[in-house]
mmCIF file of C-alpha atoms in Angstrom:
data_model
loop_
_atom_site.group_PDB
_atom_site.id
_atom_site.type_symbol
_atom_site.label_atom_id
_atom_site.label_comp_id
_atom_site.label_asym_id
_atom_site.label_seq_id
_atom_site.Cartn_x
_atom_site.Cartn_y
_atom_site.Cartn_z
ATOM 1 C CA MET A 1 0.000 0.000 0.000
ATOM 2 C CA SER A 2 1.621 3.236 -1.142
ATOM 3 C CA ARG A 3 0.970 6.608 0.453
ATOM 4 C CA ASN A 4 2.079 10.179 -0.059
ATOM 5 C CA ASN A 5 5.266 11.115 1.783
ATOM 6 C CA PRO A 6 6.304 14.785 1.520
ATOM 7 C CA LEU A 7 9.672 14.156 3.158
ATOM 8 C CA ARG A 8 10.929 11.742 0.538
ATOM 9 C CA TYR A 9 9.773 14.057 -2.242
ATOM 10 C CA ALA A 10 11.736 16.896 -0.641
ATOM 11 C CA ILE A 11 14.863 14.725 -0.299
ATOM 12 C CA ALA A 12 14.564 13.539 -3.886
ATOM 13 C CA LEU A 13 14.169 17.125 -5.123
ATOM 14 C CA LEU A 14 17.231 18.379 -3.232
ATOM 15 C CA ILE A 15 19.424 15.533 -4.456
ATOM 16 C CA ALA A 16 18.107 15.971 -7.998
ATOM 17 C CA LEU A 17 18.953 19.680 -7.898
ATOM 18 C CA LEU A 18 22.467 18.816 -6.715
ATOM 19 C CA GLY A 19 22.846 16.407 -9.605
ATOM 20 C CA VAL A 20 21.601 19.022 -12.071
ATOM 21 C CA LEU A 21 24.134 21.546 -10.762
ATOM 22 C CA ILE A 22 26.967 19.034 -11.114
ATOM 23 C CA ALA A 23 25.874 18.165 -14.622
ATOM 24 C CA TYR A 24 25.630 21.856 -15.575
ATOM 25 C CA ALA A 25 29.114 22.494 -14.219
ATOM 26 C CA ALA A 26 30.468 19.517 -16.136
ATOM 27 C CA LEU A 27 28.955 20.723 -19.393
ATOM 28 C CA THR A 28 29.976 24.366 -19.084
ATOM 29 C CA THR A 29 33.516 23.874 -17.746
ATOM 30 C CA PRO A 30 36.120 22.315 -20.055
ATOM 31 C CA GLY A 31 37.819 19.246 -18.648
ATOM 32 C CA LEU A 32 35.016 18.387 -16.185
ATOM 33 C CA SER A 33 33.080 16.044 -18.450
ATOM 34 C CA PRO A 34 33.794 13.045 -16.181
ATOM 35 C CA LEU A 35 31.569 14.751 -13.584
ATOM 36 C CA LEU A 36 28.568 13.785 -15.703
ATOM 37 C CA TRP A 37 28.819 10.290 -14.253
ATOM 38 C CA ALA A 38 28.857 11.779 -10.776
ATOM 39 C CA ALA A 39 25.746 13.799 -11.577
ATOM 40 C CA ALA A 40 23.981 10.681 -12.798
ATOM 41 C CA ALA A 41 24.998 8.867 -9.616
ATOM 42 C CA VAL A 42 23.655 11.717 -7.500
ATOM 43 C CA VAL A 43 20.325 11.654 -9.338
ATOM 44 C CA LEU A 44 20.140 7.890 -8.885
ATOM 45 C CA ALA A 45 20.869 8.305 -5.163
ATOM 46 C CA GLY A 46 18.014 10.803 -4.949
ATOM 47 C CA VAL A 47 15.616 8.309 -6.490
ATOM 48 C CA VAL A 48 16.776 5.582 -4.077
ATOM 49 C CA ALA A 49 16.456 7.921 -1.109
ATOM 50 C CA ALA A 50 12.979 8.942 -2.160
ATOM 51 C CA ALA A 51 11.916 5.310 -2.379
ATOM 52 C CA SER A 52 13.496 4.264 0.922
ATOM 53 C CA VAL A 53 12.352 7.003 3.301
ATOM 54 C CA GLN A 54 8.972 6.298 4.907
ATOM 55 C CA ILE A 55 6.953 7.993 7.665
ATOM 56 C CA ALA A 56 4.470 6.314 9.989
ATOM 57 C CA ASP A 57 2.040 8.392 12.035
ATOM 58 C CA GLN A 58 1.939 8.237 15.815
ATOM 59 C CA TRP A 59 -1.098 5.919 15.876
ATOM 60 C CA GLU A 60 0.021 3.362 13.298
ATOM 61 C CA LYS A 61 2.530 0.646 12.518
ATOM 62 C CA ALA A 62 4.007 -0.291 9.157
ATOM 63 C CA LEU A 63 4.369 -3.991 8.355
ATOM 64 C CA VAL A 64 7.462 -4.545 6.178
ATOM 65 C CA LEU A 65 8.006 -7.593 3.948
ATOM 66 C CA ARG A 66 11.480 -8.440 2.631
ATOM 67 C CA LEU A 67 11.307 -10.459 -0.559
ATOM 68 C CA GLY A 68 7.817 -11.586 0.439
ATOM 69 C CA ARG A 69 8.679 -12.639 3.987
ATOM 70 C CA PHE A 70 7.793 -10.805 7.174
ATOM 71 C CA SER A 71 10.655 -8.522 8.138
ATOM 72 C CA GLY A 72 9.242 -6.529 11.037
ATOM 73 C CA LEU A 73 7.125 -3.631 12.186
ATOM 74 C CA ARG A 74 8.271 -0.057 11.716
ATOM 75 C CA GLY A 75 7.147 3.241 13.170
ATOM 76 C CA PRO A 76 5.873 5.488 14.380
ATOM 77 C CA GLY A 77 8.085 8.161 12.884
ATOM 78 C CA VAL A 78 10.681 8.108 10.092
ATOM 79 C CA PHE A 79 12.179 4.797 8.987
ATOM 80 C CA ALA A 80 13.949 3.474 5.902
ATOM 81 C CA ILE A 81 13.469 0.403 3.749
ATOM 82 C CA VAL A 82 15.568 -1.157 1.008
ATOM 83 C CA PRO A 83 14.001 -0.296 -2.371
ATOM 84 C CA LEU A 84 13.041 -3.205 -4.609
ATOM 85 C CA ILE A 85 13.680 -5.598 -1.711
ATOM 86 C CA ASP A 86 11.465 -4.310 1.100
ATOM 87 C CA THR A 87 7.822 -3.401 0.711
ATOM 88 C CA VAL A 88 5.349 -1.903 3.165
ATOM 89 C CA ALA A 89 2.412 -4.288 2.942
ATOM 90 C CA TYR A 90 0.122 -2.765 5.583
ATOM 91 C CA TRP A 91 -0.297 0.394 7.567
ATOM 92 C CA ILE A 92 -2.039 -0.816 10.750
ATOM 93 C CA ASP A 93 -4.127 1.725 12.678
ATOM 94 C CA LEU A 94 -3.770 1.122 16.434
ATOM 95 C CA ARG A 95 -6.565 3.460 17.520
ATOM 96 C CA THR A 96 -10.024 2.343 18.642
ATOM 97 C CA ILE A 97 -12.186 1.887 15.562
ATOM 98 C CA THR A 98 -15.991 1.883 15.341
ATOM 99 C CA THR A 99 -17.833 -0.433 12.977
ATOM 100 C CA SER A 100 -21.606 -0.336 12.567
ATOM 101 C CA PHE A 101 -23.434 -3.521 11.598
ATOM 102 C CA ARG A 102 -27.027 -4.750 11.484
ATOM 103 C CA ALA A 103 -29.185 -7.836 11.111
ATOM 104 C CA GLU A 104 -32.321 -7.564 8.975
ATOM 105 C CA LYS A 105 -35.465 -9.708 9.185
ATOM 106 C CA THR A 106 -33.921 -12.042 11.736
ATOM 107 C CA LEU A 107 -36.301 -14.320 13.656
ATOM 108 C CA THR A 108 -36.172 -14.342 17.421
ATOM 109 C CA ARG A 109 -36.743 -17.489 19.476
ATOM 110 C CA ASP A 110 -40.480 -16.699 19.568
ATOM 111 C CA THR A 111 -40.512 -16.275 15.730
ATOM 112 C CA VAL A 112 -40.745 -12.484 15.552
ATOM 113 C CA PRO A 113 -38.859 -10.830 12.648
ATOM 114 C CA VAL A 114 -36.738 -7.918 13.881
ATOM 115 C CA ASP A 115 -34.178 -5.496 12.466
ATOM 116 C CA VAL A 116 -31.337 -4.773 14.889
ATOM 117 C CA GLU A 117 -28.668 -2.088 14.514
ATOM 118 C CA ALA A 118 -25.500 -2.143 16.610
ATOM 119 C CA VAL A 119 -22.052 -0.573 16.758
ATOM 120 C CA LEU A 120 -18.763 -2.308 17.548
ATOM 121 C CA PHE A 121 -15.735 -0.694 19.248
ATOM 122 C CA TRP A 122 -12.473 -2.559 18.632
ATOM 123 C CA ARG A 123 -8.728 -2.054 18.263
ATOM 124 C CA VAL A 124 -5.698 -3.953 16.929
ATOM 125 C CA ARG A 125 -3.514 -5.344 19.696
ATOM 126 C CA ASP A 126 -1.152 -7.433 17.579
ATOM 127 C CA PRO A 127 -0.472 -5.792 14.180
ATOM 128 C CA GLU A 128 1.557 -8.776 12.964
ATOM 129 C CA ARG A 129 -1.275 -11.264 13.481
ATOM 130 C CA ALA A 130 -3.878 -8.833 12.128
ATOM 131 C CA ALA A 131 -1.921 -8.525 8.883
ATOM 132 C CA LEU A 132 -0.770 -12.140 8.476
ATOM 133 C CA GLU A 133 -3.582 -14.265 9.926
ATOM 134 C CA VAL A 134 -6.506 -12.807 7.954
ATOM 135 C CA GLU A 135 -6.750 -11.333 4.472
ATOM 136 C CA ASP A 136 -8.792 -8.217 5.374
ATOM 137 C CA TYR A 137 -9.288 -7.881 9.107
ATOM 138 C CA ARG A 138 -11.778 -5.015 8.789
ATOM 139 C CA SER A 139 -14.157 -7.036 6.609
ATOM 140 C CA ALA A 140 -13.619 -10.118 8.759
ATOM 141 C CA ILE A 141 -14.637 -8.201 11.903
ATOM 142 C CA SER A 142 -17.757 -6.844 10.217
ATOM 143 C CA TRP A 143 -18.889 -10.306 9.083
ATOM 144 C CA ALA A 144 -18.079 -11.865 12.453
ATOM 145 C CA ALA A 145 -20.153 -9.193 14.206
ATOM 146 C CA GLN A 146 -23.151 -9.730 11.921
ATOM 147 C CA THR A 147 -23.017 -13.496 12.379
ATOM 148 C CA ALA A 148 -22.796 -13.160 16.157
ATOM 149 C CA LEU A 149 -25.717 -10.722 16.191
ATOM 150 C CA ARG A 150 -27.941 -13.133 14.261
ATOM 151 C CA GLU A 151 -26.925 -15.940 16.578
ATOM 152 C CA VAL A 152 -27.823 -13.937 19.704
ATOM 153 C CA ILE A 153 -31.154 -12.810 18.237
ATOM 154 C CA GLY A 154 -32.117 -16.399 17.423
ATOM 155 C CA LYS A 155 -31.510 -17.444 21.039
ATOM 156 C CA SER A 156 -33.476 -14.566 22.641
ATOM 157 C CA ASP A 157 -37.145 -13.741 23.018
ATOM 158 C CA LEU A 158 -38.444 -10.364 21.879
ATOM 159 C CA ALA A 159 -39.376 -9.316 25.419
ATOM 160 C CA ASN A 160 -35.896 -10.183 26.708
ATOM 161 C CA MET A 161 -34.298 -8.226 23.863
ATOM 162 C CA LEU A 162 -36.353 -5.120 24.567
ATOM 163 C CA GLU A 163 -35.793 -5.243 28.330
ATOM 164 C CA GLY A 164 -32.242 -6.596 28.585
ATOM 165 C CA ARG A 165 -30.052 -4.802 26.055
ATOM 166 C CA GLU A 166 -27.121 -4.733 28.472
ATOM 167 C CA ARG A 167 -27.153 -8.528 28.618
ATOM 168 C CA LEU A 168 -27.210 -8.764 24.806
ATOM 169 C CA ASP A 169 -24.337 -6.259 24.567
ATOM 170 C CA ALA A 170 -22.209 -8.331 26.935
ATOM 171 C CA GLU A 171 -23.039 -11.575 25.123
ATOM 172 C CA LEU A 172 -22.198 -10.072 21.727
ATOM 173 C CA GLN A 173 -18.901 -8.705 23.019
ATOM 174 C CA ARG A 174 -17.940 -12.105 24.399
ATOM 175 C CA ILE A 175 -18.761 -13.981 21.171
ATOM 176 C CA ILE A 176 -17.053 -11.502 18.836
ATOM 177 C CA ASP A 177 -13.992 -11.185 21.059
ATOM 178 C CA VAL A 178 -13.490 -14.953 21.042
ATOM 179 C CA ARG A 179 -13.618 -15.028 17.242
ATOM 180 C CA THR A 180 -11.297 -12.062 16.666
ATOM 181 C CA GLU A 181 -8.742 -12.845 19.367
ATOM 182 C CA GLN A 182 -6.857 -15.160 17.002
ATOM 183 C CA TRP A 183 -6.450 -12.194 14.630
ATOM 184 C CA GLY A 184 -4.820 -10.018 17.298
ATOM 185 C CA ILE A 185 -7.905 -7.827 17.654
ATOM 186 C CA HIS A 186 -9.601 -6.897 20.924
ATOM 187 C CA VAL A 187 -13.292 -5.924 21.130
ATOM 188 C CA SER A 188 -13.774 -3.122 23.659
ATOM 189 C CA SER A 189 -17.570 -3.021 23.681
ATOM 190 C CA VAL A 190 -20.707 -3.624 21.647
ATOM 191 C CA GLU A 191 -23.782 -1.404 21.867
ATOM 192 C CA ILE A 192 -27.193 -2.140 20.337
ATOM 193 C CA ARG A 193 -28.512 1.099 18.880
ATOM 194 C CA ASP A 194 -32.055 0.161 17.883
ATOM 195 C CA ILE A 195 -34.447 -2.784 17.649
ATOM 196 C CA LEU A 196 -37.117 -2.426 14.958
ATOM 197 C CA ILE A 197 -40.202 -4.653 14.949
ATOM 198 C CA PRO A 198 -43.041 -4.886 12.375
ATOM 199 C CA ARG A 199 -45.714 -2.183 12.441
ATOM 200 C CA GLU A 200 -48.514 -4.672 13.064
ATOM 201 C CA LEU A 201 -46.723 -6.034 16.111
ATOM 202 C CA GLN A 202 -46.175 -2.510 17.422
ATOM 203 C CA ASP A 203 -49.921 -1.840 17.208
ATOM 204 C CA ALA A 204 -50.706 -5.119 18.987
ATOM 205 C CA MET A 205 -48.214 -4.360 21.744
ATOM 206 C CA SER A 206 -49.669 -0.865 22.137
ATOM 207 C CA MET A 207 -53.185 -2.306 22.493
ATOM 208 C CA GLN A 208 -51.904 -4.841 25.003
ATOM 209 C CA ALA A 209 -50.220 -2.120 27.052
ATOM 210 C CA GLN A 210 -53.371 0.016 26.954
ATOM 211 C CA ALA A 211 -55.515 -2.912 28.097
ATOM 212 C CA GLU A 212 -53.076 -3.599 30.912
ATOM 213 C CA ARG A 213 -53.250 0.029 32.065
ATOM 214 C CA GLU A 214 -57.061 -0.075 31.994
ATOM 215 C CA ARG A 215 -57.033 -3.274 34.025
ATOM 216 C CA GLN A 216 -54.758 -1.701 36.609
ATOM 217 C CA ALA A 217 -56.995 1.390 36.747
ATOM 218 C CA ARG A 218 -60.077 -0.769 37.396
ATOM 219 C CA VAL A 219 -58.242 -2.716 40.081
ATOM 220 C CA ILE A 220 -57.161 0.506 41.784
ATOM 221 C CA LEU A 221 -60.722 1.868 41.570
ATOM 222 C CA GLY A 222 -62.102 -1.330 43.106
ATOM 223 C CA ASP A 223 -59.558 -1.173 45.914
ATOM 224 C CA SER A 224 -60.510 2.448 46.560
ATOM 225 C CA GLU A 225 -64.213 1.581 46.733
ATOM 226 C CA LEU A 226 -63.408 -1.261 49.111
ATOM 227 C CA GLN A 227 -61.477 1.074 51.386
ATOM 228 C CA VAL A 228 -64.315 3.634 51.304
ATOM 229 C CA ALA A 229 -66.826 0.915 52.148
ATOM 230 C CA LYS A 230 -64.693 -0.183 55.096
ATOM 231 C CA LYS A 231 -64.538 3.403 56.353
ATOM 232 C CA PHE A 232 -68.338 3.705 56.040
ATOM 233 C CA GLU A 233 -68.699 0.467 57.941
ATOM 234 C CA GLU A 234 -66.515 1.785 60.750
ATOM 235 C CA ALA A 235 -68.488 5.043 60.803
ATOM 236 C CA ALA A 236 -71.768 3.120 60.948
ATOM 237 C CA ARG A 237 -70.544 1.197 63.970
ATOM 238 C CA THR A 238 -69.583 4.470 65.649
ATOM 239 C CA TYR A 239 -72.974 6.065 64.936
ATOM 240 C CA GLN A 240 -74.772 2.913 66.065
ATOM 241 C CA ASP A 241 -73.169 3.074 69.477
ATOM 242 C CA ASN A 242 -73.568 6.872 69.731
ATOM 243 C CA PRO A 243 -76.970 8.203 68.481
ATOM 244 C CA THR A 244 -76.032 11.761 69.465
ATOM 245 C CA ALA A 245 -73.098 11.708 67.048
ATOM 246 C CA LEU A 246 -75.422 10.455 64.309
ATOM 247 C CA HIS A 247 -77.885 13.328 64.961
ATOM 248 C CA LEU A 248 -75.095 15.884 64.939
ATOM 249 C CA ARG A 249 -73.745 14.480 61.682
ATOM 250 C CA ALA A 250 -77.217 14.599 60.110
ATOM 251 C CA MET A 251 -77.734 18.186 61.216
ATOM 252 C CA ASN A 252 -74.341 19.167 59.828
ATOM 253 C CA MET A 253 -75.129 17.544 56.460
ATOM 254 C CA LEU A 254 -78.461 19.389 56.328
ATOM 255 C CA TYR A 255 -76.781 22.667 57.244
ATOM 256 C CA GLU A 256 -74.149 22.208 54.576
ATOM 257 C CA GLY A 257 -76.841 21.482 52.031
ATOM 258 C CA LEU A 258 -78.729 24.660 52.918
ATOM 259 C CA LYS A 259 -75.544 26.711 52.547
ATOM 260 C CA GLU A 260 -75.249 25.829 48.869
ATOM 261 C CA LYS A 261 -76.938 27.739 46.063
ATOM 262 C CA ALA A 262 -79.997 25.496 46.127
ATOM 263 C CA THR A 263 -83.065 27.411 47.405
ATOM 264 C CA LEU A 264 -85.273 24.410 48.112
ATOM 265 C CA VAL A 265 -84.479 21.327 50.160
ATOM 266 C CA LEU A 266 -86.968 18.479 50.521
ATOM 267 C CA VAL A 267 -86.527 16.390 53.656
ATOM 268 C CA PRO A 268 -88.906 13.484 54.452
ATOM 269 C CA ALA A 269 -90.835 13.875 57.726
ATOM 270 C CA SER A 270 -89.573 10.472 58.889
ATOM 271 C CA VAL A 271 -86.018 11.737 58.644
ATOM 272 C CA LEU A 272 -86.921 14.768 60.732
ATOM 273 C CA ASP A 273 -88.441 12.550 63.361
ATOM 274 C CA THR A 274 -85.334 10.407 63.595
ATOM 275 C CA MET A 275 -83.159 13.518 63.741
ATOM 276 C CA ASN A 276 -85.320 15.087 66.538
ATOM 277 C CA LEU A 277 -85.297 18.431 64.723
ATOM 278 C CA GLY A 278 -88.916 19.238 65.582
ATOM 279 C CA THR A 279 -91.728 20.078 63.209
ATOM 280 C CA THR A 280 -91.604 21.540 59.745
ATOM 281 C CA LEU A 281 -91.823 25.044 61.200
ATOM 282 C CA GLY A 282 -88.617 24.474 63.106
ATOM 283 C CA LEU A 283 -86.906 23.331 59.886
ATOM 284 C CA SER A 284 -88.227 26.433 58.119
ATOM 285 C CA ALA A 285 -86.784 28.665 60.824
ATOM 286 C CA LEU A 286 -83.435 26.917 60.463
ATOM 287 C CA ALA A 287 -83.511 27.391 56.700
ATOM 288 C CA LYS A 288 -84.397 31.097 57.098
ATOM 289 C CA THR A 289 -81.512 31.616 59.494
ATOM 290 C CA VAL A 290 -79.088 30.022 57.048
ATOM 291 C CA THR A 291 -80.463 32.104 54.180
ATOM 292 C CA GLU A 292 -80.083 35.324 56.145
ATOM 293 C CA ASP A 293 -76.506 34.397 56.997
ATOM 294 C CA ASN A 294 -75.743 33.825 53.315
ATOM 295 C CA GLY A 295 -77.372 37.142 52.400
ATOM 296 C CA ASN A 296 -75.281 39.017 54.925
ATOM 297 C CA ARG A 297 -72.121 37.548 53.455
ATOM 298 C CA ARG A 298 -73.158 38.684 49.983
ATOM 299 C CA GLY A 299 -74.137 42.221 51.109
ATOM 300 C CA THR A 300 -77.935 41.700 51.171
ATOM 301 C CA PRO A 301 -79.812 43.129 54.206
ATOM 302 C CA ALA A 302 -81.201 40.563 56.588
ATOM 303 C CA GLY A 303 -84.790 41.872 56.317
ATOM 304 C CA ASP A 304 -84.840 42.199 52.540
ATOM 305 C CA GLU A 305 -87.483 39.722 51.469
ATOM 306 C CA THR A 306 -87.054 40.474 47.757
ATOM 307 C CA ALA A 307 -83.598 38.874 47.712
ATOM 308 C CA ASN A 308 -85.055 35.452 48.640
ATOM 309 C CA PRO A 309 -88.876 35.448 48.177
ATOM 310 C CA PRO A 310 -90.779 32.815 50.207
ATOM 311 C CA ALA A 311 -92.252 29.848 48.501
ATOM 312 C CA ALA A 312 -95.985 29.775 47.894
ATOM 313 C CA GLY A 313 -97.938 28.353 50.807
ATOM 314 C CA GLU A 314 -95.019 28.368 53.243
ATOM 315 C CA PRO A 315 -93.913 31.859 54.307
ATOM 316 C CA GLY A 316 -90.343 32.088 55.314
ATOM 317 C CA VAL A 317 -89.275 28.890 53.595
ATOM 318 C CA PRO A 318 -86.587 29.588 50.978
#
């Protein structure tokens, strides 16, 4: 793999200029014609120097082959090779590399077709093995990741995949790392980006979730009614043992009802008898008192009968 190297071009240019100057001097000065061979040698040395000087970046290694056999790793920095004998076969990047991969229409264990997208973080630990043990380690990692992803999907249920992505990430990392370890490559982590399911299944799952929420709401409502009923039962026992408390509670409920905007309250006579509130005239007086209190709060004079006219047949009853 060849790459641009500004340093060797600069060296070749300087040596070529030196050769041109020597050749010019040999041609323009009598008796210096033998220097033409020196100029040619200088130009040839410039070509050799340009072909031998190489530069590797800080994050990479150069794998050198000598006559087809592994010679060693060079770099980072400036290094030299023997032209026509040594060749730089690979420039190995030692940084962490990200590779995205996906599995389409893969069936889970419960026969649900899903599309899964994931990303792989890996780096080369052994450049020699990465270059010599596999033809193209980048493509090999991509295919190994896709195969492992399909294998994990086939062994998992859809519910487990949606709820336990961390477990799937760890399982994928373990499987891929075992396969790529022999190539001198270490897998740092695997992260599942998205799990896509068919539209029809999404609608069914949404309906199922909605039905589950409705069921929980009904259960909560039933529990609330049961608690209210228990409280009423306890209150009934209290009122049963204490009739005075029951009468006071009934009077308070009637008073609260008269305080509202309603101008007419119908109370059965049997209820009045059980409450010991007296006759209907006594109830009317109570209602009038409450009405006058409400009128005073609103700014209406207590004796103003036009604000709350009495009902027909019962003077003083609001």
